[in-house]
Short mmCIF file of C-alpha atoms in Angstrom, two decimals:
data_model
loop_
_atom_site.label_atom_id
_atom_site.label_comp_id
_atom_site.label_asym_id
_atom_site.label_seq_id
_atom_site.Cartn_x
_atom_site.Cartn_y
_atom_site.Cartn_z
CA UNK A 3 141.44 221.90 200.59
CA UNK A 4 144.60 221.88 198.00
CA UNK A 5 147.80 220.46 199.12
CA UNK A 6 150.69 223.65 198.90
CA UNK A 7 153.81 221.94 198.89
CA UNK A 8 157.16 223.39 198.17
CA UNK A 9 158.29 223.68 193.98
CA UNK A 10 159.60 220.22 192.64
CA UNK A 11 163.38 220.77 191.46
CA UNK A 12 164.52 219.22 188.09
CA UNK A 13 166.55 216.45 189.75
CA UNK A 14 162.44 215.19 191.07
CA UNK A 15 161.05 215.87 187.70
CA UNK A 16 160.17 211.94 187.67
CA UNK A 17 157.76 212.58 190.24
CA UNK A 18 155.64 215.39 189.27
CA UNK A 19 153.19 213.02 187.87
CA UNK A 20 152.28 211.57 190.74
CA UNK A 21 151.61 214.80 192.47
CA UNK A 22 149.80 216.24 189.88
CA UNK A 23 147.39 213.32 189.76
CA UNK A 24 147.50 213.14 193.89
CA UNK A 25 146.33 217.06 193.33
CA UNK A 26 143.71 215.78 190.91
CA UNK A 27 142.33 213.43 193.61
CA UNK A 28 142.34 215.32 196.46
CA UNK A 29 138.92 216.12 196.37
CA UNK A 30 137.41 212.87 194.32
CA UNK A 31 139.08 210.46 195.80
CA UNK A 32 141.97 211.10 199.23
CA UNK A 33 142.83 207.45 199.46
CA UNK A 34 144.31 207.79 195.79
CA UNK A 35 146.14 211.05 197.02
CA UNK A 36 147.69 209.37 199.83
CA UNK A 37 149.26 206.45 197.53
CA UNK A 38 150.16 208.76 195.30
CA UNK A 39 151.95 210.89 197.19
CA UNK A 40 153.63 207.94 199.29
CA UNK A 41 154.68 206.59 196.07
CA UNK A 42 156.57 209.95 195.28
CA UNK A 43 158.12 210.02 198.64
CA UNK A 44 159.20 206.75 198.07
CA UNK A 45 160.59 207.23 194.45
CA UNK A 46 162.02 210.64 195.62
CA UNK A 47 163.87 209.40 198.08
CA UNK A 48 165.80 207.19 195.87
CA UNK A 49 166.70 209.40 193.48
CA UNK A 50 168.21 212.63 195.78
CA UNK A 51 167.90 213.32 199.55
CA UNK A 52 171.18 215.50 199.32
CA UNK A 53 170.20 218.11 197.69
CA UNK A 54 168.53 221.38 199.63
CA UNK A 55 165.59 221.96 197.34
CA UNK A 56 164.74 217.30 196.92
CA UNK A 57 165.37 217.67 200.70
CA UNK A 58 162.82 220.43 200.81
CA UNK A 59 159.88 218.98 199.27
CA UNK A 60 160.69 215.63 200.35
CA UNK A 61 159.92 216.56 204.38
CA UNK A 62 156.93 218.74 203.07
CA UNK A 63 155.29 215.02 201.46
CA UNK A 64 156.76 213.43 204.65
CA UNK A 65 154.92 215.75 206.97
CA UNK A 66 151.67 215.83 204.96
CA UNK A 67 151.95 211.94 205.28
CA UNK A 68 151.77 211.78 208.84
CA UNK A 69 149.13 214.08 209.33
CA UNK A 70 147.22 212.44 206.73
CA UNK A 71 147.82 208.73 208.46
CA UNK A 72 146.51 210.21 211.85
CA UNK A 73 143.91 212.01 210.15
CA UNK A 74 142.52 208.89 208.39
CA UNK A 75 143.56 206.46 210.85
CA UNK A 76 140.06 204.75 210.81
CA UNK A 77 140.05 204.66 206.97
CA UNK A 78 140.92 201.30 206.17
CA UNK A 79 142.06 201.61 202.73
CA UNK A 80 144.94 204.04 204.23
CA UNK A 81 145.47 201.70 206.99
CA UNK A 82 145.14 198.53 205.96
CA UNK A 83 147.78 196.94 202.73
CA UNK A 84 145.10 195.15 201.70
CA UNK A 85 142.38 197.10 201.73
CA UNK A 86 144.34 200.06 200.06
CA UNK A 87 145.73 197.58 197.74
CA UNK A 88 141.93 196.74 196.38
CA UNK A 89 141.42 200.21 196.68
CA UNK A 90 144.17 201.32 193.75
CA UNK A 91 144.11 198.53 191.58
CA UNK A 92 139.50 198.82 191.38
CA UNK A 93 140.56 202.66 190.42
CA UNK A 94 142.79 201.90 188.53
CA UNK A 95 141.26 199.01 186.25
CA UNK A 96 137.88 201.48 185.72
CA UNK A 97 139.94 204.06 184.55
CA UNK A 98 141.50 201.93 182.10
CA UNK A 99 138.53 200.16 180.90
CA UNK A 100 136.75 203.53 180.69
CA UNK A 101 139.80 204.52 178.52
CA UNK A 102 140.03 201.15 176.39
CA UNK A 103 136.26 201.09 175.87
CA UNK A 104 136.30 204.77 174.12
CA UNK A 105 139.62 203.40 172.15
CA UNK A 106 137.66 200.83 170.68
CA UNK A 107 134.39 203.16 169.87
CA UNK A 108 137.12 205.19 168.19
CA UNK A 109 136.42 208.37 170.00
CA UNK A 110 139.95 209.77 170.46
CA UNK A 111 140.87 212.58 172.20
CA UNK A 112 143.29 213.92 175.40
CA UNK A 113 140.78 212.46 177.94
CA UNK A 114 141.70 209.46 176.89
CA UNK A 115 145.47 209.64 176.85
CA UNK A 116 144.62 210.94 180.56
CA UNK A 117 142.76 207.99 181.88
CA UNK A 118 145.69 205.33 180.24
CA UNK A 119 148.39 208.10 181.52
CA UNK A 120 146.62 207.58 185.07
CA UNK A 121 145.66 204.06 185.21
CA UNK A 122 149.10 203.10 184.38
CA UNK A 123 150.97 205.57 186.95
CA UNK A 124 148.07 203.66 189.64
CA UNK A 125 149.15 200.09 188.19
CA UNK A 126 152.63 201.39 188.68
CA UNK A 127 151.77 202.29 192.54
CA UNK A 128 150.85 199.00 192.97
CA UNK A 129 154.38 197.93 193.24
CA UNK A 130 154.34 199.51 196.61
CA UNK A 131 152.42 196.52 198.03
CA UNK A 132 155.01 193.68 196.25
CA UNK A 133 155.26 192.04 192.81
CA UNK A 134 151.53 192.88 190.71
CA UNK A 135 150.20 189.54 189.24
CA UNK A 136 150.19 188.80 185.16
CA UNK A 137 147.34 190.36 185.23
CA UNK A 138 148.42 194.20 186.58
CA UNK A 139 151.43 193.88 184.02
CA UNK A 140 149.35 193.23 181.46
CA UNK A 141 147.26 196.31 181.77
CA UNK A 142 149.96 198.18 183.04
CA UNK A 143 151.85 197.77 179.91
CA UNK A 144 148.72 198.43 176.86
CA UNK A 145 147.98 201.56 179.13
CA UNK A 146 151.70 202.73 178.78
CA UNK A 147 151.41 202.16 175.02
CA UNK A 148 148.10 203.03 174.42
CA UNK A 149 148.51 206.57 176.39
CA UNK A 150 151.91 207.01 174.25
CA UNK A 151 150.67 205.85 170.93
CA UNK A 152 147.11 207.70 170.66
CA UNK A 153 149.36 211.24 172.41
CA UNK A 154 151.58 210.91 169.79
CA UNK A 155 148.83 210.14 166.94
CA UNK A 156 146.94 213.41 168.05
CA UNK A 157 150.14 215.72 168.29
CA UNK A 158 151.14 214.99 165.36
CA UNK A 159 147.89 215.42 163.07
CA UNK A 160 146.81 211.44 162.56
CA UNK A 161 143.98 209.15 163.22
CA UNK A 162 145.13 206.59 165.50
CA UNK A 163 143.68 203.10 165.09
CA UNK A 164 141.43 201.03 167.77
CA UNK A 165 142.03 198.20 170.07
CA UNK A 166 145.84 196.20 170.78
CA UNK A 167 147.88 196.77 167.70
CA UNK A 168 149.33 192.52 167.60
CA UNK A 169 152.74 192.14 165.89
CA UNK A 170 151.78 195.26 163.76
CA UNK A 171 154.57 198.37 163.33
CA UNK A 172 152.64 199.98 166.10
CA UNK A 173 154.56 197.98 168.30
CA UNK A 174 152.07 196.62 170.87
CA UNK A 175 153.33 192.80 171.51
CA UNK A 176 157.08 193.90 169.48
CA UNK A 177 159.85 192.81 171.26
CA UNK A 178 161.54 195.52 169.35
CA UNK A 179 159.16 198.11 170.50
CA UNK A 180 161.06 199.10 174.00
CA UNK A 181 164.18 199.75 172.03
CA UNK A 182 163.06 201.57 169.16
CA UNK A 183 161.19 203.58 171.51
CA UNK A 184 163.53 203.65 174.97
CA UNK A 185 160.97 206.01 176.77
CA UNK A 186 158.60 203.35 177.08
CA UNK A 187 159.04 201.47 179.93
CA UNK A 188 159.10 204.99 181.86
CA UNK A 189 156.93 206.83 179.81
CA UNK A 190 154.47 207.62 182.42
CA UNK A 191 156.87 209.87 184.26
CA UNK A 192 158.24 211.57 181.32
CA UNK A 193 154.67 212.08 178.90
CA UNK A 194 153.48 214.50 182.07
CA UNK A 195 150.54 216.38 181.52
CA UNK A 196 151.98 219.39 182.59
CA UNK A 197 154.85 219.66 180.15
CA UNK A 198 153.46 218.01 177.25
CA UNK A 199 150.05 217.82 176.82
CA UNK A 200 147.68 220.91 177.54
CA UNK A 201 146.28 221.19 181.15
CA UNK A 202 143.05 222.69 180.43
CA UNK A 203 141.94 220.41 177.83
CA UNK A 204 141.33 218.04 180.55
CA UNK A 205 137.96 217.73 182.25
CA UNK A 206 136.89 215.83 185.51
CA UNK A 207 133.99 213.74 183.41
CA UNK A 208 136.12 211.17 182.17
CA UNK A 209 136.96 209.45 185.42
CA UNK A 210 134.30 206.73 186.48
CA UNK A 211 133.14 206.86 189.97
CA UNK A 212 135.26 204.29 192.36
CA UNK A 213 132.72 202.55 194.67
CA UNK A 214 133.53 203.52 198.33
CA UNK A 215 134.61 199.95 199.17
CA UNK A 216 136.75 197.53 197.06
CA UNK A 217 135.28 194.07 194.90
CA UNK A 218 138.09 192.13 195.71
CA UNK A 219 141.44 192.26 197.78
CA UNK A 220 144.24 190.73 196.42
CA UNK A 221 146.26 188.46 198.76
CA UNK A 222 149.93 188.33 197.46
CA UNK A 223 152.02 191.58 199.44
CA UNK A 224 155.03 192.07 201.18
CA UNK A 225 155.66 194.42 203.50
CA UNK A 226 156.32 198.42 202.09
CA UNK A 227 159.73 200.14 201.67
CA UNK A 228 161.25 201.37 205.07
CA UNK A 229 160.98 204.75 206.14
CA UNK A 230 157.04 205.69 206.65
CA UNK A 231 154.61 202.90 207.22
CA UNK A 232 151.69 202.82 205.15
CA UNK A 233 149.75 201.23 207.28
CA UNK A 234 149.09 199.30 210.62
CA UNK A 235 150.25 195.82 209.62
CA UNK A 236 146.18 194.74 210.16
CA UNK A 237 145.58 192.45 207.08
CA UNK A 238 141.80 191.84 206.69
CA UNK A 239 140.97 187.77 206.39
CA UNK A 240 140.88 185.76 202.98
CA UNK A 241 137.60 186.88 201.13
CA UNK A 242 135.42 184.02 199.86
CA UNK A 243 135.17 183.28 196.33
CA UNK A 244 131.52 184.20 194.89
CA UNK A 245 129.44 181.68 193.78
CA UNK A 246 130.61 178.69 196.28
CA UNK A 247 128.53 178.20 199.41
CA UNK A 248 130.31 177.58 202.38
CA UNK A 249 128.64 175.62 205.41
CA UNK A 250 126.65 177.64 207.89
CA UNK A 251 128.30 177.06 211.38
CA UNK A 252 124.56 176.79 212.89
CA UNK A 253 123.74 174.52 209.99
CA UNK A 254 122.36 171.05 210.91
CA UNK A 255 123.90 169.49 207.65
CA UNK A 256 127.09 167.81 207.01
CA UNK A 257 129.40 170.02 204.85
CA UNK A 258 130.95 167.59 202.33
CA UNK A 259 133.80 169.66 200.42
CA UNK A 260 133.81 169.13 196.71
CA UNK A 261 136.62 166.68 195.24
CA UNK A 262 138.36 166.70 192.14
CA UNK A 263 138.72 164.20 189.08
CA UNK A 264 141.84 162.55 190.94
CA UNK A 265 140.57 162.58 193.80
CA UNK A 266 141.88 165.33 195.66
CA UNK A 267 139.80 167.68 198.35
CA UNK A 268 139.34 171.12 196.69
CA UNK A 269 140.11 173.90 199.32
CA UNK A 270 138.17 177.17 199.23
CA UNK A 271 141.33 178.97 197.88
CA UNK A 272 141.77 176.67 194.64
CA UNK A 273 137.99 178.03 193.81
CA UNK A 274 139.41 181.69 194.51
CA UNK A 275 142.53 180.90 192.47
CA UNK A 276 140.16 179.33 189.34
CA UNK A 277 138.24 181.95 189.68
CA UNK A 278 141.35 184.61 189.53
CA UNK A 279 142.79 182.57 185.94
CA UNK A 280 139.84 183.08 184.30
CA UNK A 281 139.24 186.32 185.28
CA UNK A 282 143.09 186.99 183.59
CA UNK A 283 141.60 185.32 180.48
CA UNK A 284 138.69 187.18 180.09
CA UNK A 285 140.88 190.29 180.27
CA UNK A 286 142.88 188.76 178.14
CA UNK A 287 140.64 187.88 175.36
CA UNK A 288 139.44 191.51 175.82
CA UNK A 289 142.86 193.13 173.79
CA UNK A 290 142.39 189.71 171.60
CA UNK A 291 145.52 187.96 173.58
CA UNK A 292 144.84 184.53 172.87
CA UNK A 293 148.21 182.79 174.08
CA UNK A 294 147.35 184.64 177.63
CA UNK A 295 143.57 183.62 177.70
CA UNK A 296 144.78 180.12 176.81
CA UNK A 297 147.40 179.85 179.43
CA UNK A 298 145.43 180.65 182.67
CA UNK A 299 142.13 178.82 181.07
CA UNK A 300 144.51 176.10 181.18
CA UNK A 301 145.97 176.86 184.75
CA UNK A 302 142.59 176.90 186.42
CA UNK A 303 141.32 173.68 184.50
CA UNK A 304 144.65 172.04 186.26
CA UNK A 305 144.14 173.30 189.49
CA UNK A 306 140.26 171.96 189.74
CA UNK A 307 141.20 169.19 188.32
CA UNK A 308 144.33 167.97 190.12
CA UNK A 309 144.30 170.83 193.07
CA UNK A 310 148.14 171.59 192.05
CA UNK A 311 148.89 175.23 190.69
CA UNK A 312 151.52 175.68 188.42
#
């Protein structure tokens, strides 16, 4: 069933992304509504709650909220931070590798543009939860571009080119780039699909299906913005790293926990950690970011090697 809430007035405008891609979700995916629309609440309520209209459409997302919460109570990734947090940022990440894989096979087209335009508004969401890792930025930041560059390559007649764009005048990497272009950093709220890019050129194929449960959940959150709770303040325990065994409390054998080079106890969490830096580098090496790939390579050698994380 579609969400009807009230018209969003020009001093919103920023939001209207968020609900239009909550709108796209609605059926595909709720959990990705939810945030979505939480997020706008959120952001809308910093911008105007004076105003009749903001005030308007602002209780209509409130409302909707509520009933959602209790309506999904036993959903976990509505419920639970970290949970929902997995939730997002697994969306989010297939969307944008969906998106960066067809970059690099050169097949441009609006689809495309969509699935950066989305991933990045979802890495954006993620802020909701705390400060995202290197990681999140990272992405977050070549899907801003990359939804910009390849929009604005196909408006205005050209062939844009594949894969991160270095120190080249494309900008990617620039430390220029955010000034010559000031729209950057907030690009995702003003390139809306509505008002710039034409709504039904967009199909539902392009989005990869989300598994029903997340592959990982992240560990670093604070609590959420006052005003509604997003969830029930239930964290789920630390997940254990793949690939190391841990003793079996039935087990007859003596656990003996692995030690580092100088001599110091590895912990379960400096595995998950390792494991977490050179996942960053493998992402890394994927848009051909060697300083990044080097750096956490070098951060999880130094953590199973000494135990200390920089």
């Amino acid at each position: 069933m579609s969400v009807v809430l009230p018209p969003v007035p020009s001093a919103l405008k920023s939001i209207q992304p968020l609900l239009k891609i909550a709108s796209e979700h609605d059926k595909r995916n709720p959990v990705i509504s939810y945030w979505c629309r939480l997020h706008a609440l959120q952001t809308g309520l910093k911008i105007d709650k004076k105003s009749k209209e903001s005030v308007t459409l602002l209780t209509a997302l409130m409302d909707w909220l509520e009933k959602e919460k209790k309506a999904k109570r036993d959903n976990e990734a509505i419920s639970n931070d970290v949970v929902a947090q997995a939730h997002i940022e697994d969306h989010a990440l297939k969307l944008f590798m969906w998106a960066d894989g067809e970059d690099r096979a050169e097949r441009f087209n609006k689809n495309v543009v969509k699935s950066f335009f989305t991933a990045a508004i979802l890495f954006d969401i993620l802020t909701t939860f705390g400060e995202i890792n290197e990681e999140v930025a990272h992405h977050r930041k070549y899907a801003k571009w990359k939804a910009t560059y390849i929009h604005n390559c196909l408006k205005n007649g050209e062939i844009p080119l594949p894969g991160p764009a270095g120190n080249e005048d494309l900008g990617y990497g620039n430390e220029d780039f955010t000034q010559s272009n000031p729209n950057f950093e907030s690009q995702p709220t003003t390139l809306t699909m509505s008002n710039h890019l034409p709504q039904n050129s967009y199909s539902d194929q392009p989005y990869p299906t989300t598994p029903s449960g997340p592959s990982s959940l992240p560990t670093s959150l604070v609590p959420p913005p006052a005003g509604i709770s997003p969830s029930s303040g239930v964290h789920a325990p630390p997940s254990t790293p793949s690939g190391s065994s841990q003793p079996s409390p039935t087990s007859s054998s003596t656990y003996i926990p692995p030690v580092a080079s100088s001599g110091v106890v590895l912990k379960p969490e400096h595995f998950h950690k390792a494991q977490k830096y050179c996942k960053w580098a493998g992402s890394a090496l994927q848009y051909e970011d060697v300083a990044t790939a080097i750096s956490n390579l070098q951060k999880a050698l130094t953590l199973l090697t000494t135990g200390q994380d920089e």
